[in-house]
């Protein structure tokens, strides 16, 4: 199902850009606004455990195995300096410990604590996240949203010079996209 605002097409570009109606906004602005809303609500939910959108993935990575600060920064897509601040806060809450690496004492090994493991399991319950991000959508719309967001979220890989763009999906007709999601 495609939701369109036919009146928006008749508006001049500057009127659409300043519109307060999200149906008039370009896709990038819509996605940014939606991401900010979800992040605010997600942070409010995670604050129950003194976590936020930046610290929660760290707990999940540490559930797999102990890691270095560099590994956690890379896995989380942040700088080591940013990760250092995230880890310091999480260490104060008792969710992780840092110990010198046995092979290289310049590095630390970060390990989740039992408290951190318990909190991670509670906070990782997908139901609150799903409820806040999909409210008002039908089951079919949720599935379609997942498919589309997975495409948008996938890393862009530039095609070699002189070839067609290998990382961009073929444009599908609307009913083809509907068949893929429903």
PDB file of C-alpha atoms in Angstrom:
ATOM      1  CA  UNK A   1       0.000   0.000   0.000  1.00  0.00           C
ATOM      2  CA  UNK A   2       1.459   3.339  -1.043  1.00  0.00           C
ATOM      3  CA  UNK A   3       0.338   6.393   0.889  1.00  0.00           C
ATOM      4  CA  UNK A   4       0.558   9.535  -1.174  1.00  0.00           C
ATOM      5  CA  UNK A   5      -0.438  13.126  -0.660  1.00  0.00           C
ATOM      6  CA  UNK A   6      -1.628  14.233  -4.122  1.00  0.00           C
ATOM      7  CA  UNK A   7      -1.841  17.846  -2.959  1.00  0.00           C
ATOM      8  CA  UNK A   8       1.888  17.796  -2.118  1.00  0.00           C
ATOM      9  CA  UNK A   9       2.807  17.377  -5.792  1.00  0.00           C
ATOM     10  CA  UNK A  10       1.020  20.645  -6.520  1.00  0.00           C
ATOM     11  CA  UNK A  11       2.945  22.561  -3.835  1.00  0.00           C
ATOM     12  CA  UNK A  12       6.093  24.483  -4.778  1.00  0.00           C
ATOM     13  CA  UNK A  13       9.312  22.885  -3.521  1.00  0.00           C
ATOM     14  CA  UNK A  14       9.805  25.528  -0.796  1.00  0.00           C
ATOM     15  CA  UNK A  15       6.263  24.924   0.482  1.00  0.00           C
ATOM     16  CA  UNK A  16       6.884  21.175   0.729  1.00  0.00           C
ATOM     17  CA  UNK A  17      10.206  21.793   2.470  1.00  0.00           C
ATOM     18  CA  UNK A  18       8.545  23.912   5.158  1.00  0.00           C
ATOM     19  CA  UNK A  19       5.385  21.843   5.501  1.00  0.00           C
ATOM     20  CA  UNK A  20       4.487  20.499   8.930  1.00  0.00           C
ATOM     21  CA  UNK A  21       2.696  17.558   7.308  1.00  0.00           C
ATOM     22  CA  UNK A  22       5.087  14.571   7.161  1.00  0.00           C
ATOM     23  CA  UNK A  23       3.294  13.319   4.037  1.00  0.00           C
ATOM     24  CA  UNK A  24       4.808  16.313   2.200  1.00  0.00           C
ATOM     25  CA  UNK A  25       8.392  15.658   3.303  1.00  0.00           C
ATOM     26  CA  UNK A  26      11.132  14.023   1.191  1.00  0.00           C
ATOM     27  CA  UNK A  27      12.086  10.476   2.168  1.00  0.00           C
ATOM     28  CA  UNK A  28      15.363  11.522   3.824  1.00  0.00           C
ATOM     29  CA  UNK A  29      13.607  13.956   6.147  1.00  0.00           C
ATOM     30  CA  UNK A  30      10.926  11.375   6.961  1.00  0.00           C
ATOM     31  CA  UNK A  31      13.490   8.724   7.786  1.00  0.00           C
ATOM     32  CA  UNK A  32      15.506  11.145   9.916  1.00  0.00           C
ATOM     33  CA  UNK A  33      12.426  12.317  11.834  1.00  0.00           C
ATOM     34  CA  UNK A  34      11.252   8.737  12.386  1.00  0.00           C
ATOM     35  CA  UNK A  35      14.707   7.673  13.573  1.00  0.00           C
ATOM     36  CA  UNK A  36      14.870  10.560  16.058  1.00  0.00           C
ATOM     37  CA  UNK A  37      11.415   9.754  17.445  1.00  0.00           C
ATOM     38  CA  UNK A  38      12.231   6.072  17.856  1.00  0.00           C
ATOM     39  CA  UNK A  39      15.633   6.863  19.386  1.00  0.00           C
ATOM     40  CA  UNK A  40      14.044   9.193  21.967  1.00  0.00           C
ATOM     41  CA  UNK A  41      11.472   6.571  22.936  1.00  0.00           C
ATOM     42  CA  UNK A  42      14.058   3.778  22.919  1.00  0.00           C
ATOM     43  CA  UNK A  43      16.390   5.807  25.155  1.00  0.00           C
ATOM     44  CA  UNK A  44      13.511   6.492  27.571  1.00  0.00           C
ATOM     45  CA  UNK A  45      12.823   2.737  27.710  1.00  0.00           C
ATOM     46  CA  UNK A  46      16.500   1.849  28.183  1.00  0.00           C
ATOM     47  CA  UNK A  47      16.926   4.503  30.896  1.00  0.00           C
ATOM     48  CA  UNK A  48      15.138   2.028  33.181  1.00  0.00           C
ATOM     49  CA  UNK A  49      18.503   0.225  33.326  1.00  0.00           C
ATOM     50  CA  UNK A  50      20.750   3.301  32.935  1.00  0.00           C
ATOM     51  CA  UNK A  51      21.365   2.350  29.297  1.00  0.00           C
ATOM     52  CA  UNK A  52      20.855   4.165  26.008  1.00  0.00           C
ATOM     53  CA  UNK A  53      21.003   3.462  22.270  1.00  0.00           C
ATOM     54  CA  UNK A  54      24.821   3.579  22.390  1.00  0.00           C
ATOM     55  CA  UNK A  55      25.405   1.342  25.409  1.00  0.00           C
ATOM     56  CA  UNK A  56      22.820  -1.366  24.711  1.00  0.00           C
ATOM     57  CA  UNK A  57      24.674  -2.812  21.681  1.00  0.00           C
ATOM     58  CA  UNK A  58      27.839  -3.005  23.790  1.00  0.00           C
ATOM     59  CA  UNK A  59      26.108  -5.339  26.241  1.00  0.00           C
ATOM     60  CA  UNK A  60      24.861  -7.452  23.358  1.00  0.00           C
ATOM     61  CA  UNK A  61      28.356  -7.704  21.849  1.00  0.00           C
ATOM     62  CA  UNK A  62      29.755  -8.683  25.241  1.00  0.00           C
ATOM     63  CA  UNK A  63      27.151 -11.431  25.628  1.00  0.00           C
ATOM     64  CA  UNK A  64      28.984 -13.216  22.815  1.00  0.00           C
ATOM     65  CA  UNK A  65      32.465 -12.981  24.348  1.00  0.00           C
ATOM     66  CA  UNK A  66      34.880 -10.577  26.063  1.00  0.00           C
ATOM     67  CA  UNK A  67      36.313  -7.974  23.692  1.00  0.00           C
ATOM     68  CA  UNK A  68      38.788  -5.130  23.512  1.00  0.00           C
ATOM     69  CA  UNK A  69      37.734  -1.481  23.401  1.00  0.00           C
ATOM     70  CA  UNK A  70      38.884  -1.351  19.771  1.00  0.00           C
ATOM     71  CA  UNK A  71      36.730  -4.373  18.846  1.00  0.00           C
ATOM     72  CA  UNK A  72      33.697  -2.884  20.584  1.00  0.00           C
ATOM     73  CA  UNK A  73      34.215   0.487  18.886  1.00  0.00           C
ATOM     74  CA  UNK A  74      34.433  -1.188  15.475  1.00  0.00           C
ATOM     75  CA  UNK A  75      31.418  -3.397  16.104  1.00  0.00           C
ATOM     76  CA  UNK A  76      29.397  -0.389  17.285  1.00  0.00           C
ATOM     77  CA  UNK A  77      30.540   1.971  14.533  1.00  0.00           C
ATOM     78  CA  UNK A  78      32.002   4.601  16.869  1.00  0.00           C
ATOM     79  CA  UNK A  79      35.494   5.918  17.619  1.00  0.00           C
ATOM     80  CA  UNK A  80      37.612   4.392  20.372  1.00  0.00           C
ATOM     81  CA  UNK A  81      37.352   7.683  22.268  1.00  0.00           C
ATOM     82  CA  UNK A  82      33.548   7.526  22.190  1.00  0.00           C
ATOM     83  CA  UNK A  83      33.648   3.866  23.211  1.00  0.00           C
ATOM     84  CA  UNK A  84      35.904   4.771  26.138  1.00  0.00           C
ATOM     85  CA  UNK A  85      33.198   7.103  27.513  1.00  0.00           C
ATOM     86  CA  UNK A  86      30.469   4.491  26.962  1.00  0.00           C
ATOM     87  CA  UNK A  87      32.535   1.843  28.754  1.00  0.00           C
ATOM     88  CA  UNK A  88      33.382   4.130  31.682  1.00  0.00           C
ATOM     89  CA  UNK A  89      29.703   4.766  32.319  1.00  0.00           C
ATOM     90  CA  UNK A  90      28.829   1.076  32.016  1.00  0.00           C
ATOM     91  CA  UNK A  91      31.668   0.138  34.349  1.00  0.00           C
ATOM     92  CA  UNK A  92      30.281   2.575  36.971  1.00  0.00           C
ATOM     93  CA  UNK A  93      26.867   0.891  36.719  1.00  0.00           C
ATOM     94  CA  UNK A  94      28.498  -2.506  37.283  1.00  0.00           C
ATOM     95  CA  UNK A  95      27.568  -3.951  33.892  1.00  0.00           C
ATOM     96  CA  UNK A  96      31.117  -4.721  32.795  1.00  0.00           C
ATOM     97  CA  UNK A  97      34.673  -4.996  34.021  1.00  0.00           C
ATOM     98  CA  UNK A  98      37.974  -4.096  32.419  1.00  0.00           C
ATOM     99  CA  UNK A  99      41.110  -6.117  33.054  1.00  0.00           C
ATOM    100  CA  UNK A 100      44.569  -5.968  31.494  1.00  0.00           C
ATOM    101  CA  UNK A 101      45.017  -8.239  28.483  1.00  0.00           C
ATOM    102  CA  UNK A 102      47.283 -11.130  29.472  1.00  0.00           C
ATOM    103  CA  UNK A 103      49.250 -10.879  26.221  1.00  0.00           C
ATOM    104  CA  UNK A 104      49.392  -7.092  25.897  1.00  0.00           C
ATOM    105  CA  UNK A 105      49.096  -5.099  29.134  1.00  0.00           C
ATOM    106  CA  UNK A 106      48.549  -1.889  27.154  1.00  0.00           C
ATOM    107  CA  UNK A 107      45.116  -3.220  26.174  1.00  0.00           C
ATOM    108  CA  UNK A 108      42.123  -4.055  28.323  1.00  0.00           C
ATOM    109  CA  UNK A 109      39.730  -6.945  28.007  1.00  0.00           C
ATOM    110  CA  UNK A 110      36.147  -5.911  28.622  1.00  0.00           C
ATOM    111  CA  UNK A 111      33.870  -8.555  30.115  1.00  0.00           C
ATOM    112  CA  UNK A 112      30.179  -8.432  30.951  1.00  0.00           C
ATOM    113  CA  UNK A 113      29.270  -8.994  34.617  1.00  0.00           C
ATOM    114  CA  UNK A 114      26.417 -11.161  35.889  1.00  0.00           C
ATOM    115  CA  UNK A 115      24.411  -7.976  36.532  1.00  0.00           C
ATOM    116  CA  UNK A 116      25.179  -6.779  33.007  1.00  0.00           C
ATOM    117  CA  UNK A 117      24.097 -10.143  31.577  1.00  0.00           C
ATOM    118  CA  UNK A 118      20.773  -9.991  33.475  1.00  0.00           C
ATOM    119  CA  UNK A 119      20.128  -6.404  32.389  1.00  0.00           C
ATOM    120  CA  UNK A 120      21.018  -7.221  28.776  1.00  0.00           C
ATOM    121  CA  UNK A 121      18.493 -10.052  28.716  1.00  0.00           C
ATOM    122  CA  UNK A 122      15.741  -7.824  30.147  1.00  0.00           C
ATOM    123  CA  UNK A 123      16.513  -4.786  27.980  1.00  0.00           C
ATOM    124  CA  UNK A 124      16.902  -6.896  24.816  1.00  0.00           C
ATOM    125  CA  UNK A 125      13.260  -8.006  24.888  1.00  0.00           C
ATOM    126  CA  UNK A 126      12.157  -7.011  21.366  1.00  0.00           C
ATOM    127  CA  UNK A 127       8.503  -6.422  22.262  1.00  0.00           C
ATOM    128  CA  UNK A 128       8.816  -2.824  23.558  1.00  0.00           C
ATOM    129  CA  UNK A 129      10.975  -1.839  20.585  1.00  0.00           C
ATOM    130  CA  UNK A 130       8.590  -3.425  18.112  1.00  0.00           C
ATOM    131  CA  UNK A 131       5.602  -1.750  19.789  1.00  0.00           C
ATOM    132  CA  UNK A 132       7.138   1.735  19.687  1.00  0.00           C
ATOM    133  CA  UNK A 133       8.370   1.466  16.104  1.00  0.00           C
ATOM    134  CA  UNK A 134       5.370  -0.216  14.516  1.00  0.00           C
ATOM    135  CA  UNK A 135       2.376   1.266  16.322  1.00  0.00           C
ATOM    136  CA  UNK A 136      -0.473   1.984  13.939  1.00  0.00           C
ATOM    137  CA  UNK A 137       0.833  -0.408  11.260  1.00  0.00           C
ATOM    138  CA  UNK A 138      -0.773  -3.622  10.071  1.00  0.00           C
ATOM    139  CA  UNK A 139       1.195  -6.879  10.116  1.00  0.00           C
ATOM    140  CA  UNK A 140       1.678  -6.579   6.345  1.00  0.00           C
ATOM    141  CA  UNK A 141       2.959  -3.017   6.657  1.00  0.00           C
ATOM    142  CA  UNK A 142       5.398  -4.091   9.377  1.00  0.00           C
ATOM    143  CA  UNK A 143       6.791  -6.804   7.110  1.00  0.00           C
ATOM    144  CA  UNK A 144       7.062  -4.352   4.211  1.00  0.00           C
ATOM    145  CA  UNK A 145       8.779  -1.809   6.466  1.00  0.00           C
ATOM    146  CA  UNK A 146      11.330  -4.444   7.553  1.00  0.00           C
ATOM    147  CA  UNK A 147      12.149  -5.298   3.938  1.00  0.00           C
ATOM    148  CA  UNK A 148      12.514  -1.651   2.928  1.00  0.00           C
ATOM    149  CA  UNK A 149      14.556  -0.641   5.984  1.00  0.00           C
ATOM    150  CA  UNK A 150      16.889  -3.604   5.466  1.00  0.00           C
ATOM    151  CA  UNK A 151      17.580  -2.308   1.967  1.00  0.00           C
ATOM    152  CA  UNK A 152      18.126   1.261   3.185  1.00  0.00           C
ATOM    153  CA  UNK A 153      20.293   0.120   6.114  1.00  0.00           C
ATOM    154  CA  UNK A 154      22.538  -2.145   4.016  1.00  0.00           C
ATOM    155  CA  UNK A 155      26.010  -0.741   3.426  1.00  0.00           C
ATOM    156  CA  UNK A 156      26.461   0.949   0.073  1.00  0.00           C
ATOM    157  CA  UNK A 157      29.192  -0.604  -2.035  1.00  0.00           C
ATOM    158  CA  UNK A 158      30.337   1.470  -4.989  1.00  0.00           C
ATOM    159  CA  UNK A 159      30.511  -0.382  -8.281  1.00  0.00           C
ATOM    160  CA  UNK A 160      33.894  -0.540 -10.040  1.00  0.00           C
ATOM    161  CA  UNK A 161      34.431   2.171 -12.638  1.00  0.00           C
ATOM    162  CA  UNK A 162      32.860   1.310 -15.965  1.00  0.00           C
ATOM    163  CA  UNK A 163      30.360  -1.216 -14.618  1.00  0.00           C
ATOM    164  CA  UNK A 164      26.736  -0.941 -13.667  1.00  0.00           C
ATOM    165  CA  UNK A 165      25.952  -0.317 -10.013  1.00  0.00           C
ATOM    166  CA  UNK A 166      26.077  -3.744  -8.414  1.00  0.00           C
ATOM    167  CA  UNK A 167      24.915  -2.663  -4.964  1.00  0.00           C
ATOM    168  CA  UNK A 168      21.735  -0.899  -5.985  1.00  0.00           C
ATOM    169  CA  UNK A 169      18.691  -3.156  -6.218  1.00  0.00           C
ATOM    170  CA  UNK A 170      16.760  -3.343  -9.446  1.00  0.00           C
ATOM    171  CA  UNK A 171      13.770  -1.075  -9.410  1.00  0.00           C
ATOM    172  CA  UNK A 172      10.679  -3.176  -8.914  1.00  0.00           C
ATOM    173  CA  UNK A 173       7.212  -2.303  -9.964  1.00  0.00           C
ATOM    174  CA  UNK A 174       4.971  -1.533  -6.959  1.00  0.00           C
ATOM    175  CA  UNK A 175       3.106  -4.846  -7.219  1.00  0.00           C
ATOM    176  CA  UNK A 176       6.443  -6.741  -7.371  1.00  0.00           C
ATOM    177  CA  UNK A 177       7.526  -5.100  -4.110  1.00  0.00           C
ATOM    178  CA  UNK A 178       4.131  -5.973  -2.606  1.00  0.00           C
ATOM    179  CA  UNK A 179       4.585  -9.613  -3.642  1.00  0.00           C
ATOM    180  CA  UNK A 180       8.014  -9.702  -2.009  1.00  0.00           C
ATOM    181  CA  UNK A 181       6.556  -8.501   1.262  1.00  0.00           C
ATOM    182  CA  UNK A 182       3.175 -10.043   1.360  1.00  0.00           C
TER     183      UNK A 182
END
